[in-house]
Short mmCIF file of C-alpha atoms in Angstrom, two decimals:
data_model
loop_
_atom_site.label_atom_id
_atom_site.label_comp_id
_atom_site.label_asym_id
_atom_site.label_seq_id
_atom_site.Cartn_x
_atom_site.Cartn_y
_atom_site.Cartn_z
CA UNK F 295 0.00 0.00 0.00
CA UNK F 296 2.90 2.30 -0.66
CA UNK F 297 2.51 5.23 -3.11
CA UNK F 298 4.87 6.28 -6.25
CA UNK F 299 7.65 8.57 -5.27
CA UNK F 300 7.16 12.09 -5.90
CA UNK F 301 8.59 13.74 -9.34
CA UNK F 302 11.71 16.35 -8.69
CA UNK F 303 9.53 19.08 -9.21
CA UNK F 304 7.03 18.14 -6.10
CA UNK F 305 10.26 17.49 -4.10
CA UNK F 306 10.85 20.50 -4.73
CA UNK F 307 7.55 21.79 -3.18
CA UNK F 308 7.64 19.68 -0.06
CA UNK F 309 7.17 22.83 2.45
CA UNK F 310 3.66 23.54 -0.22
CA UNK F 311 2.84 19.91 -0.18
CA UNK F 312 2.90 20.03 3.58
CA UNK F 313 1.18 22.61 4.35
CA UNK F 314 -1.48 21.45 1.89
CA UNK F 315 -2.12 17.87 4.03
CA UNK F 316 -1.84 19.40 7.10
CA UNK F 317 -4.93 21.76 6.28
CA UNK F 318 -6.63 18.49 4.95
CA UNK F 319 -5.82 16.77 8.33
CA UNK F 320 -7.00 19.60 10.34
CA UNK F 321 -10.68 19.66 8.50
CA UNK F 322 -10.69 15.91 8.36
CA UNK F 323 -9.44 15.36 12.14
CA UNK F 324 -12.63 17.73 13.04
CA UNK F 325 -15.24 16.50 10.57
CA UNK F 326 -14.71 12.72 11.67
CA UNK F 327 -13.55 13.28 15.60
CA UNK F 328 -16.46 15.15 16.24
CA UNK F 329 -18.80 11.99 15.26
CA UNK F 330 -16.75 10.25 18.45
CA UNK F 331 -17.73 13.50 20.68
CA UNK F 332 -21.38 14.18 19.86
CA UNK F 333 -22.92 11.46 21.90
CA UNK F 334 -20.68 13.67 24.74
CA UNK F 335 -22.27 17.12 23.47
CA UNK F 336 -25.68 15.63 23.15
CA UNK F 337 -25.96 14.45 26.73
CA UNK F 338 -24.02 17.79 28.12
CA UNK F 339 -26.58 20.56 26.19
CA UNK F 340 -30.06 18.10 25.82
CA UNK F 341 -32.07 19.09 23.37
CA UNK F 342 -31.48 15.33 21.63
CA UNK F 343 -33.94 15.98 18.94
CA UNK F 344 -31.62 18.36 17.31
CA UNK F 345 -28.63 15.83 16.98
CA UNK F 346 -28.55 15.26 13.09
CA UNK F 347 -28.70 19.07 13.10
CA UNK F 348 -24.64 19.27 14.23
CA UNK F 349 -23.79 17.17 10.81
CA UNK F 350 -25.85 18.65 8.50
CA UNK F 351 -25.27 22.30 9.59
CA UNK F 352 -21.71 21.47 8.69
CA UNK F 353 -22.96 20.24 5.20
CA UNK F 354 -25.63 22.57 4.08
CA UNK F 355 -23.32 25.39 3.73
CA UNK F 356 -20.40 23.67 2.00
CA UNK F 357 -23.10 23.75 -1.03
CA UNK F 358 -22.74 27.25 -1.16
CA UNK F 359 -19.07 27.62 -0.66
CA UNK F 360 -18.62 25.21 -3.18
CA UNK F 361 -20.45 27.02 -6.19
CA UNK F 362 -18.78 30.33 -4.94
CA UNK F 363 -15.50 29.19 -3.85
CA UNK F 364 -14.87 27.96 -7.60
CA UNK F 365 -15.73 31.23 -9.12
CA UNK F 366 -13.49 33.42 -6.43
CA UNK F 367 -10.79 31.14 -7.16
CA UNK F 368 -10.97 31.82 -10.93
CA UNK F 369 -11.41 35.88 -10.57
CA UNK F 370 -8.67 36.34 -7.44
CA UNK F 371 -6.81 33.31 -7.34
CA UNK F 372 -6.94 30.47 -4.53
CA UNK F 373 -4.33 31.82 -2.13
CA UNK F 374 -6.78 35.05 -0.95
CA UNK F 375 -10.11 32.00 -0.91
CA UNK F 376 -7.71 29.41 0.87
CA UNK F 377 -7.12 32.58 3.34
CA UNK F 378 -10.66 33.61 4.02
CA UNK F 379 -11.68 29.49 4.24
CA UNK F 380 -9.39 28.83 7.14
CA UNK F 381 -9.98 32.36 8.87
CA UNK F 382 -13.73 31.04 9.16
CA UNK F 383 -13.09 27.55 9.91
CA UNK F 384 -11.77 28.43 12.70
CA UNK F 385 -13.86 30.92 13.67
CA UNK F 386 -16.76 28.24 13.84
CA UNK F 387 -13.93 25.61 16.13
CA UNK F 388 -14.27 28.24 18.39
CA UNK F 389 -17.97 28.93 18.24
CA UNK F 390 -18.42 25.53 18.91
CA UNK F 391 -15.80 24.74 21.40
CA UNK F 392 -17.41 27.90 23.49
CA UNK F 393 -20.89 26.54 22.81
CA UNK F 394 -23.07 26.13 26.06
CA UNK F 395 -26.22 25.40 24.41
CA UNK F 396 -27.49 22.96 21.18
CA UNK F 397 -28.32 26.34 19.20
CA UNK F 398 -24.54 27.39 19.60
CA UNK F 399 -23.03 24.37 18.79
CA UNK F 400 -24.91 24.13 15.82
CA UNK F 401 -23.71 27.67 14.74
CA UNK F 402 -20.75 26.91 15.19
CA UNK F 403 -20.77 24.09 12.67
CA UNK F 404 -22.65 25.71 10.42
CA UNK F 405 -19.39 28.45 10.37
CA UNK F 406 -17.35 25.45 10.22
CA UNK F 407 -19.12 23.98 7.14
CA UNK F 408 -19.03 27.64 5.48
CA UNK F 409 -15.24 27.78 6.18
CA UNK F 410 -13.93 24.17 5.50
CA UNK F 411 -16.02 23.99 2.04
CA UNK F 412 -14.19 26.82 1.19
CA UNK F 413 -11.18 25.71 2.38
CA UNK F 414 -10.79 22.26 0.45
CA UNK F 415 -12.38 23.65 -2.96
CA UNK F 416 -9.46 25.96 -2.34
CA UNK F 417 -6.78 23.72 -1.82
CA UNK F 418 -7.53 21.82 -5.17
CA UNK F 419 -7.18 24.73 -6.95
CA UNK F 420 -4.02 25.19 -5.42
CA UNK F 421 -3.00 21.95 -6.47
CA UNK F 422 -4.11 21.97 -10.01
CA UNK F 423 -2.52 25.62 -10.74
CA UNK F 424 0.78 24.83 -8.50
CA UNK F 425 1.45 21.30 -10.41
CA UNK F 426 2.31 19.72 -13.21
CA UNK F 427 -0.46 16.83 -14.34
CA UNK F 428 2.44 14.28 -14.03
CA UNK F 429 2.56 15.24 -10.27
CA UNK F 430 -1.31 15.64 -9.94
CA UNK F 431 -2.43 12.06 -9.40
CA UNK F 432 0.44 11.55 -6.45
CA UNK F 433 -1.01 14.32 -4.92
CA UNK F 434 -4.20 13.27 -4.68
CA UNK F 435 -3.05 9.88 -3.40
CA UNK F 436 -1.47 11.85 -0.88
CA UNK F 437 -4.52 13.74 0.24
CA UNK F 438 -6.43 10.73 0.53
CA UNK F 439 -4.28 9.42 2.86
CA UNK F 440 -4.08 12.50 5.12
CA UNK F 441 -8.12 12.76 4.94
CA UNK F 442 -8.01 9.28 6.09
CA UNK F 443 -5.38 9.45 9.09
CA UNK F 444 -7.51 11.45 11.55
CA UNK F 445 -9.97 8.07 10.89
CA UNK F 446 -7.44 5.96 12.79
CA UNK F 447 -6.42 8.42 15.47
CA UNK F 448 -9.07 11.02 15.62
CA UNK F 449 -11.77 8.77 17.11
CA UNK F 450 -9.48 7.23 19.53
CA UNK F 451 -7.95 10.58 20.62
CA UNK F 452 -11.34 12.45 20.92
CA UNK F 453 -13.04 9.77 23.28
CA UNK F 454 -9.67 9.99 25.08
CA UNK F 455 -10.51 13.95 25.68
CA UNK F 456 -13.50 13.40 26.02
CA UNK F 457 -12.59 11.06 29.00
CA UNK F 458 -9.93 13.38 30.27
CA UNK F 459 -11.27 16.99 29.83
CA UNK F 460 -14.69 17.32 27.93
CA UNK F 461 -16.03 17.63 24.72
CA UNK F 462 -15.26 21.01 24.27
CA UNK F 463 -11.59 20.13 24.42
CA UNK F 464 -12.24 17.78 20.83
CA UNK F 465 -12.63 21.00 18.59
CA UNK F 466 -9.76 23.51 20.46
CA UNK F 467 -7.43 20.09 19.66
CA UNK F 468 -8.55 21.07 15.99
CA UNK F 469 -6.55 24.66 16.33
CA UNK F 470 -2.97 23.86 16.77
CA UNK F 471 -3.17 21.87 13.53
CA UNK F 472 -4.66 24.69 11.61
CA UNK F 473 -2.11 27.15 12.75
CA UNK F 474 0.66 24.55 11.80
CA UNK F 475 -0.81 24.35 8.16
CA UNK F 476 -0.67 27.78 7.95
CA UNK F 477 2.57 27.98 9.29
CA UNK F 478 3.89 26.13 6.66
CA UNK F 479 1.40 26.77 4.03
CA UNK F 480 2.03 30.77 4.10
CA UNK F 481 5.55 30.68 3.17
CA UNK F 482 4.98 28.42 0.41
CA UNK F 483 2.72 30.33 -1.54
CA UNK F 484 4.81 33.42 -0.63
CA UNK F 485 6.94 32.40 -3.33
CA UNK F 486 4.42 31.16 -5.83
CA UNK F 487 2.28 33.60 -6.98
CA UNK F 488 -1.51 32.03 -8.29
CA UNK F 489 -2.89 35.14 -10.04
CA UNK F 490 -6.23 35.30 -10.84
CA UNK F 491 -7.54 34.43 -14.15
CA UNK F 492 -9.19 37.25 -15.02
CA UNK F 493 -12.93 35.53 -15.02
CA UNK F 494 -16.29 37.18 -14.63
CA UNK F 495 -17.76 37.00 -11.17
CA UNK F 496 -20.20 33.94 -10.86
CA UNK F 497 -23.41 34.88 -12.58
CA UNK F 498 -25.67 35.98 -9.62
CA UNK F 499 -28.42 33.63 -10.81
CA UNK F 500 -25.48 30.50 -10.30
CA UNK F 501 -25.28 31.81 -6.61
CA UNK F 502 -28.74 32.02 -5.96
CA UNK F 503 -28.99 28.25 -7.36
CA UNK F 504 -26.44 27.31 -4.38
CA UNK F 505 -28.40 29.56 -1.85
CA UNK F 506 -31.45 28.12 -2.55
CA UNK F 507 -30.35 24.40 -2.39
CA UNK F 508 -28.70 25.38 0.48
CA UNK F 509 -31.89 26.89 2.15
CA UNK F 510 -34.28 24.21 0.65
CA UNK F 511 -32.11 21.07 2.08
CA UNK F 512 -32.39 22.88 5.46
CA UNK F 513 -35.69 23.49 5.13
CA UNK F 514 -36.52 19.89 4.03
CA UNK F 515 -34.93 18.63 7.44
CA UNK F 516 -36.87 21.58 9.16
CA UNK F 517 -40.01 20.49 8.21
CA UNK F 518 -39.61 16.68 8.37
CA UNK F 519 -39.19 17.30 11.56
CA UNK F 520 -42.07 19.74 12.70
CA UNK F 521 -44.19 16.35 12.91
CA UNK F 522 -47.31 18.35 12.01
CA UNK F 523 -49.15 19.20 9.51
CA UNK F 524 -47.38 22.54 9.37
CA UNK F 525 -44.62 20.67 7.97
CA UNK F 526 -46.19 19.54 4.74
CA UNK F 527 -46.41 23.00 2.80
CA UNK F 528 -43.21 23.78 4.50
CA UNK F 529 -42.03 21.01 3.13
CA UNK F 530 -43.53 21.86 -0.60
CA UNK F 531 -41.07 25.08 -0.39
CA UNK F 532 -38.08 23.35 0.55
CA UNK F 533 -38.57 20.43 -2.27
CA UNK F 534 -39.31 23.21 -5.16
CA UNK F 535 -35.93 25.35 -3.92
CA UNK F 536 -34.37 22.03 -4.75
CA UNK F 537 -35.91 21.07 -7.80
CA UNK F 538 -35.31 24.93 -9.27
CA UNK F 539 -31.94 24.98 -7.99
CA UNK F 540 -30.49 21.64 -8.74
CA UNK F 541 -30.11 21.78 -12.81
CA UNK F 542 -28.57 24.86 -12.86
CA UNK F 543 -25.65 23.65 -11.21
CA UNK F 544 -25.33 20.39 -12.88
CA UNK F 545 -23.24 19.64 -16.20
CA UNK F 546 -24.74 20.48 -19.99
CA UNK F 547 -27.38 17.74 -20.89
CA UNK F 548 -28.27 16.51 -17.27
CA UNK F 549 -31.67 15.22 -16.76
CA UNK F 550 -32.59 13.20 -13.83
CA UNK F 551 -32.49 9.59 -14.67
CA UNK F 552 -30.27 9.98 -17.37
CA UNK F 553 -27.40 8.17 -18.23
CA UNK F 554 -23.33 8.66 -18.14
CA UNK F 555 -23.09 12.25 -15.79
CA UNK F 556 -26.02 12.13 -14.56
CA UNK F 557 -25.47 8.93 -13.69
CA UNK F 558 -22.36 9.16 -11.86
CA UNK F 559 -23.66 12.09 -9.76
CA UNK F 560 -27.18 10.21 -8.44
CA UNK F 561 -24.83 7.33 -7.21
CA UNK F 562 -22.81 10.02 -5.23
CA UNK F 563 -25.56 11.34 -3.83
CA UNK F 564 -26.82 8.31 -2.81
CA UNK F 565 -24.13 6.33 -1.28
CA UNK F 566 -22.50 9.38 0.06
CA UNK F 567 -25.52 10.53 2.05
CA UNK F 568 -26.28 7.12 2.88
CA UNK F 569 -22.50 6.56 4.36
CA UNK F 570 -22.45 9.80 6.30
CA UNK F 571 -25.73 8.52 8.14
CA UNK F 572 -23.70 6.17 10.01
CA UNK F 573 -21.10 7.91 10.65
CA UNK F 574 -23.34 10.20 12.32
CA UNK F 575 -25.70 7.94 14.46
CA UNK F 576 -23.07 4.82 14.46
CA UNK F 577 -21.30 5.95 18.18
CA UNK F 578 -24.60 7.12 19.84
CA UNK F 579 -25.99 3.92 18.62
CA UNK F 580 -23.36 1.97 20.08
CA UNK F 581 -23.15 3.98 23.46
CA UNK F 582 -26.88 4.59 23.67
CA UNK F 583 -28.62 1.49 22.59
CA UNK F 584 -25.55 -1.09 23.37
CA UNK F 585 -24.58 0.38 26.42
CA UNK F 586 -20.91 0.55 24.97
CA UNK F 587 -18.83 3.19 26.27
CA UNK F 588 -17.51 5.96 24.35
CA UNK F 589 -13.75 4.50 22.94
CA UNK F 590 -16.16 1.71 21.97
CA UNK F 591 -17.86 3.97 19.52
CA UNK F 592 -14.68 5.72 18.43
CA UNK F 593 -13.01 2.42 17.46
CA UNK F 594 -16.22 1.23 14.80
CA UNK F 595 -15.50 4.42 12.86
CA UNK F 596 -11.68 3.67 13.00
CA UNK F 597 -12.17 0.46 11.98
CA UNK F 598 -14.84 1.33 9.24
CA UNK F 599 -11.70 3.99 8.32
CA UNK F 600 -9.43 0.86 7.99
CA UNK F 601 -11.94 -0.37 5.31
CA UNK F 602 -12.32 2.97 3.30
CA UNK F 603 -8.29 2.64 2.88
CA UNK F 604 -8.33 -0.85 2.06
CA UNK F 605 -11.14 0.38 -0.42
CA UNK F 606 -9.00 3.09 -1.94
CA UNK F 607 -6.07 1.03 -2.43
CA UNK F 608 -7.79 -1.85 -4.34
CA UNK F 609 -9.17 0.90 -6.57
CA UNK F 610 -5.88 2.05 -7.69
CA UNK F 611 -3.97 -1.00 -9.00
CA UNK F 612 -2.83 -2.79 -12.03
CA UNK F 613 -4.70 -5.71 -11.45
CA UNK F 614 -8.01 -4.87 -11.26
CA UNK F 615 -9.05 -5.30 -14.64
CA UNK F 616 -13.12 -4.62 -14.08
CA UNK F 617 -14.24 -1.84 -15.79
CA UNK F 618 -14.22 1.64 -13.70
CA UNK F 619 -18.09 1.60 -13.90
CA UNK F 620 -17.94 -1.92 -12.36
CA UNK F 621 -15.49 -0.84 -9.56
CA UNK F 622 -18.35 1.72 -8.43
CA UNK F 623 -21.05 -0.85 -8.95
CA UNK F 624 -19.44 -3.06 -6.96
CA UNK F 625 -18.32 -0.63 -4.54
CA UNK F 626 -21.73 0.32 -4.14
CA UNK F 627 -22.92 -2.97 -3.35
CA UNK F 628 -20.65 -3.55 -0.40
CA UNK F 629 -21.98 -0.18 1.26
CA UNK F 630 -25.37 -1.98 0.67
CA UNK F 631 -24.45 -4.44 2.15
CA UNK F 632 -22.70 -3.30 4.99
CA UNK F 633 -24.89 -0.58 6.09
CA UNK F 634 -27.79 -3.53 5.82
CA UNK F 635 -25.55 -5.40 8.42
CA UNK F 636 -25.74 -1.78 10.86
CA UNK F 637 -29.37 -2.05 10.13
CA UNK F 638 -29.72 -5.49 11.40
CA UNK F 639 -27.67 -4.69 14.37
CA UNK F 640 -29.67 -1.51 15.18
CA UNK F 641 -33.19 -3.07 15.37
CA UNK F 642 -31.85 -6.37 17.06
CA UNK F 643 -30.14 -6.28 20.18
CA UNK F 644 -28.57 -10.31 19.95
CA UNK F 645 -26.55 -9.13 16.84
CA UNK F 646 -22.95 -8.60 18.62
CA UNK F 647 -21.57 -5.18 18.34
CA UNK F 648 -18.62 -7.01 16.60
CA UNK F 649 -20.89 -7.92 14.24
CA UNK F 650 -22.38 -4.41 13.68
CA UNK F 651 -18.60 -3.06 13.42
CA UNK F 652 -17.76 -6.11 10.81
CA UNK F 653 -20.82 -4.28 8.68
CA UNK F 654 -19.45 -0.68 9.08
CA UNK F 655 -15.85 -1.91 7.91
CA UNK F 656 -17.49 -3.43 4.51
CA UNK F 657 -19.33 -0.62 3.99
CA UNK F 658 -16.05 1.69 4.05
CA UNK F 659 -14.61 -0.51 1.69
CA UNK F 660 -17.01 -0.35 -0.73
CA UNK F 661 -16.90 3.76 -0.13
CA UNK F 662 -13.07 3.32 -0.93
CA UNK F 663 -13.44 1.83 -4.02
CA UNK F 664 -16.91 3.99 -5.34
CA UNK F 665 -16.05 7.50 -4.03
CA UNK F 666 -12.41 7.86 -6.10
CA UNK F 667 -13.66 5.67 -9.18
CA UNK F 668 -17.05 7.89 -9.27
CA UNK F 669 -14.05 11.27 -9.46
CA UNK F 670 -12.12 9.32 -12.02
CA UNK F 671 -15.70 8.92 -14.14
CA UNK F 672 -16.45 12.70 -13.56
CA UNK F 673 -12.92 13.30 -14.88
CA UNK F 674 -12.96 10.70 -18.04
CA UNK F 675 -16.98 11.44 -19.20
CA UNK F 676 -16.19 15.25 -19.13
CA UNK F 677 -14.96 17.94 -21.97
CA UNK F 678 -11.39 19.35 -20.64
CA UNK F 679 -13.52 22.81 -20.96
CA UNK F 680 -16.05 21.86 -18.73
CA UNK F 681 -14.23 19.61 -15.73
CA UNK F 682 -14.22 22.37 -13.47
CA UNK F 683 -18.11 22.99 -13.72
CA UNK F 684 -18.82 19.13 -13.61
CA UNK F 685 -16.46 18.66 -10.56
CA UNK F 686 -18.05 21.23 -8.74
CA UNK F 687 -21.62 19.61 -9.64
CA UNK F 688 -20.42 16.44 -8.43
CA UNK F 689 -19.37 17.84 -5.20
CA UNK F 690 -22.62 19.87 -5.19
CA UNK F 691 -24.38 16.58 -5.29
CA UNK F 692 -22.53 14.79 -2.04
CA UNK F 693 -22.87 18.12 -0.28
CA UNK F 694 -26.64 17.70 -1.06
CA UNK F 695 -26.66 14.49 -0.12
CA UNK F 696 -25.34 14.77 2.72
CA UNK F 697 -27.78 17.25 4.39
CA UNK F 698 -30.66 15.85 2.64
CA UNK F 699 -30.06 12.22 3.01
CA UNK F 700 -28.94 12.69 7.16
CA UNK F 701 -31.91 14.91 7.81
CA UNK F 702 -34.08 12.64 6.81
CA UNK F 703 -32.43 10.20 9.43
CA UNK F 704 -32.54 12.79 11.73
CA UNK F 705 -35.90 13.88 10.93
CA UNK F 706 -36.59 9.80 11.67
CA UNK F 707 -34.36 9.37 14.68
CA UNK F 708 -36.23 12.34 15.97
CA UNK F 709 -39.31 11.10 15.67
CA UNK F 710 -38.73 7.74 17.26
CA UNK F 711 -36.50 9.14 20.18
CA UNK F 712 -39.01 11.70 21.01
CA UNK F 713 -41.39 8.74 21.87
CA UNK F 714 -38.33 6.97 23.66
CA UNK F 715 -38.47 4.23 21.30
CA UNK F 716 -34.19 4.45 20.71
CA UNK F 717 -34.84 0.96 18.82
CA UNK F 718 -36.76 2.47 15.94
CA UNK F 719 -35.16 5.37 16.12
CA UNK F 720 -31.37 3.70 15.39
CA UNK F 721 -33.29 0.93 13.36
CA UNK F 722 -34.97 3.04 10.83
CA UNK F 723 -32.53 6.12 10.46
CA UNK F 724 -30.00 3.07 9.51
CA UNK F 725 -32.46 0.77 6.91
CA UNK F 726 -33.01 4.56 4.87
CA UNK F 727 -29.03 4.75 4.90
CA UNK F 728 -29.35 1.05 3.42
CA UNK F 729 -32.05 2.19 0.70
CA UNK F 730 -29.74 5.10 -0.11
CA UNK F 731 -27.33 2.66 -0.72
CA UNK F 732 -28.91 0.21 -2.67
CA UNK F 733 -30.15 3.06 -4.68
CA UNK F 734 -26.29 4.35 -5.78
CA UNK F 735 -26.21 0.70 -7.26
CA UNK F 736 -28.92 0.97 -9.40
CA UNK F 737 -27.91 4.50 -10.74
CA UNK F 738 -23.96 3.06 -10.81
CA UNK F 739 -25.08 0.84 -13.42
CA UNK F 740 -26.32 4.13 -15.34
CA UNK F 741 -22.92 5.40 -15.44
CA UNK F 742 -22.21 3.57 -19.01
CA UNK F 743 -19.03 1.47 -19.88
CA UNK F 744 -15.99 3.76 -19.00
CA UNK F 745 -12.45 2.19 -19.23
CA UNK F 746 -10.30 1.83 -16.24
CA UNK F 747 -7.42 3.47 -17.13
CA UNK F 748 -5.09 2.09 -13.79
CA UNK F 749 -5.31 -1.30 -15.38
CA UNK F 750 -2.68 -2.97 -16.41
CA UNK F 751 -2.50 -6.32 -19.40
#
């Protein structure tokens, strides 16, 4: 599992190269320790019903820091974006490390989701304009692997200060790493000047597209969640933001259903939204319903992050001579199949929490081998001249499904919990992240024949 050397000219970059995975370390580390600590939060500040809220108030605005972030970096550059991201990232660590109530915490993720979006959309840029395209696909080998390390130390390390301090102490932990990224990330592009390229401000009816997804997935969770009847033309509004918004945004020629593109992005959607439900409700499941203790919790998403890598690595080599369609398909099928194991273990009891760990670990498998093959289709399928729109749609569409996807858990989970019926509540919040899943298959299969280009005779 050891990558190709680095070309002379990236060893020549190794202060910008580290500063880069640092700042992808420092968003991952808080992103995935904070799934370890909310179980903490939750029982600290109450208010239970508002749980998915602290994950999807970190996605919702990435959707619109993603559609602007890609036009700021063509007009100004990345370097003054990259800036601004990591100024409000951490900004919303400290909101939420301060936060003494639900409502705070939850602002303070939203600032983090604002600021982090930014941030990452930011850093590709960086690494597309500062590399050559031999040195791209290293890189990017490279950042996988630093997104993954806070998997197999974060969880461990926030239950531990959790244990120690409090939860609070999970997201300052996040601020020394930041301020070593920039440490060594300033310097670096000191040197390297990333002009703008002189493009025309995003059109304002592109941004109001990413607003109003943004608004209508929050709205969607809003009003799943009223439990009234309130809720239904609330709900109407939220659905038609989406439905308006959504094509705009997407690449020349989508339709829904369709084939190739479009296919490639429903699949995301899907399995993306359907993985980040467990990664949300998998530790309170096992310290709530199980009885587990926190570290407990912590070690089924390090082990699930053990999969993803094994995953990622299969992906990648000579070989594997299916088809890159096929590698999604079947990536897709193990998240079905894993996340149908968590389902299993979430409405009965007698399933060991081995058992319900052994299901999270297949599932991150099959996420190592769809989410990088679904990229490389985005990447293959589109015109050089329109990559950058398409990526951003494809990122558009996790973002989405994200929010949407975990809201609806949450809007589930709330439902259930508020009855005290935890049972239902884990049970069915974890068989919709299974029908996600088993829905990326079907559209997977829509993605058409596309080569894979990492095989080898």
């Amino acid at each position: 599992m050891t990558s190709p050397a680095p070309t002379s000219a990236a060893l020549s970059q190794r202060p910008l190269i580290a500063g880069l995975l640092v700042l992808v370390t420092a968003v991952a580390f808080e992103a995935q320790s904070v799934s370890t600590a909310m179980p903490a939060a939750a029982a600290d500040l109450g208010q239970l019903d508002l749980y998915a809220w602290a994950f999807t108030a970190f996605a919702i605005p990435q959707i619109v820091a993603i559609v602007a972030g890609g036009r700021l970096c063509d007009r100004f550059g990345p370097v003054r974006p990259l800036q601004l991201g990591v100024l409000i990232f951490a900004a919303g660590v400290v909101l939420s490390a301060l936060a003494v109530s639900m409502p705070m915490l939850l602002a303070g993720r939203f600032v983090q989701g604002l600021g982090g979006g930014l941030t990452n959309l930011a850093l590709m840029v960086v690494v597309g304009r500062a590399f050559p395209p031999a040195d791209t696909s290293r890189l990017m080998t490279y950042f996988s692997f630093a997104w993954m390390l806070p998997s197999f130390v974060g969880p461990g390390v926030a239950a531990w200060l959790v244990h120690v301090w409090s939860w609070h102490a999970v997201f300052w932990a996040v601020l020394p790493v930041v301020g070593l990224g920039v440490a060594l990330l300033g310097p670096a592009l000191a040197h390297r000047p990333l002009p703008g390229l002189g493009a025309a401000p995003a059109g304002t009816r592109t941004l109001l597209a990413g607003l109003g997804l943004a608004v209508g997935a929050a709205v969607v969770q809003a009003a799943a969640q009223l439990g009234s009847l309130w809720g239904i033309p609330l709900g109407v509004a939220g659905a038609l933001l989406l439905v308006v918004g959504i094509p705009r945004l997407m690449p020349r020629g989508w339709r829904p259903g369709g084939v190739g593109l479009a296919g490639v992005i429903a699949s995301r959607f899907f399995f993306s939204g359907a993985f980040s439900i467990t990664f949300a409700f998998l530790p309170l499941m096992i310290v709530k319903l199980r009885g587990q203790e926190l570290f407990v919790g912590g070690i089924a998403l390090t082990v699930a992050s053990f999969g993803w890598t094994f995953g990622s690595w299969v992906q990648s080599q000579r070989w594997l001579h299916l088809s890159r369609d096929r590698i999604t398909t079947l990536g897709t099928a193990l998240v079905t199949v894993g996340l149908s194991i968590v389902a299993s273990g979430s409405f009965v009891l007698e399933v060991p929490v081995a058992v319900v760990i052994a299901g999270a670990t297949i599932a991150g498998a099959g996420m190592g081998l769809a989410m990088p093959s679904t990229s490389i289709l985005m990447i293959q399928l589109s015109p050089t001249d329109e990559l950058g729109h398409n990526t951003s749609a494809l990122q558009v569409a996790e973002a989405l499904g994200n929010a949407v996807i975990v809201g609806a858990a949450g809007a589930l989970f709330g439902a259930f919990s508020g009855a005290g019926d935890l049972r239902n509540a884990f049970g069915w919040a974890a068989a919709l992240a299974a029908a996600c899943a088993a829905a990326s298959v079907a559209f997977s299969r829509r993605c058409g024949h596309v080569e894979n280009l990492s095989a080898r005779p």
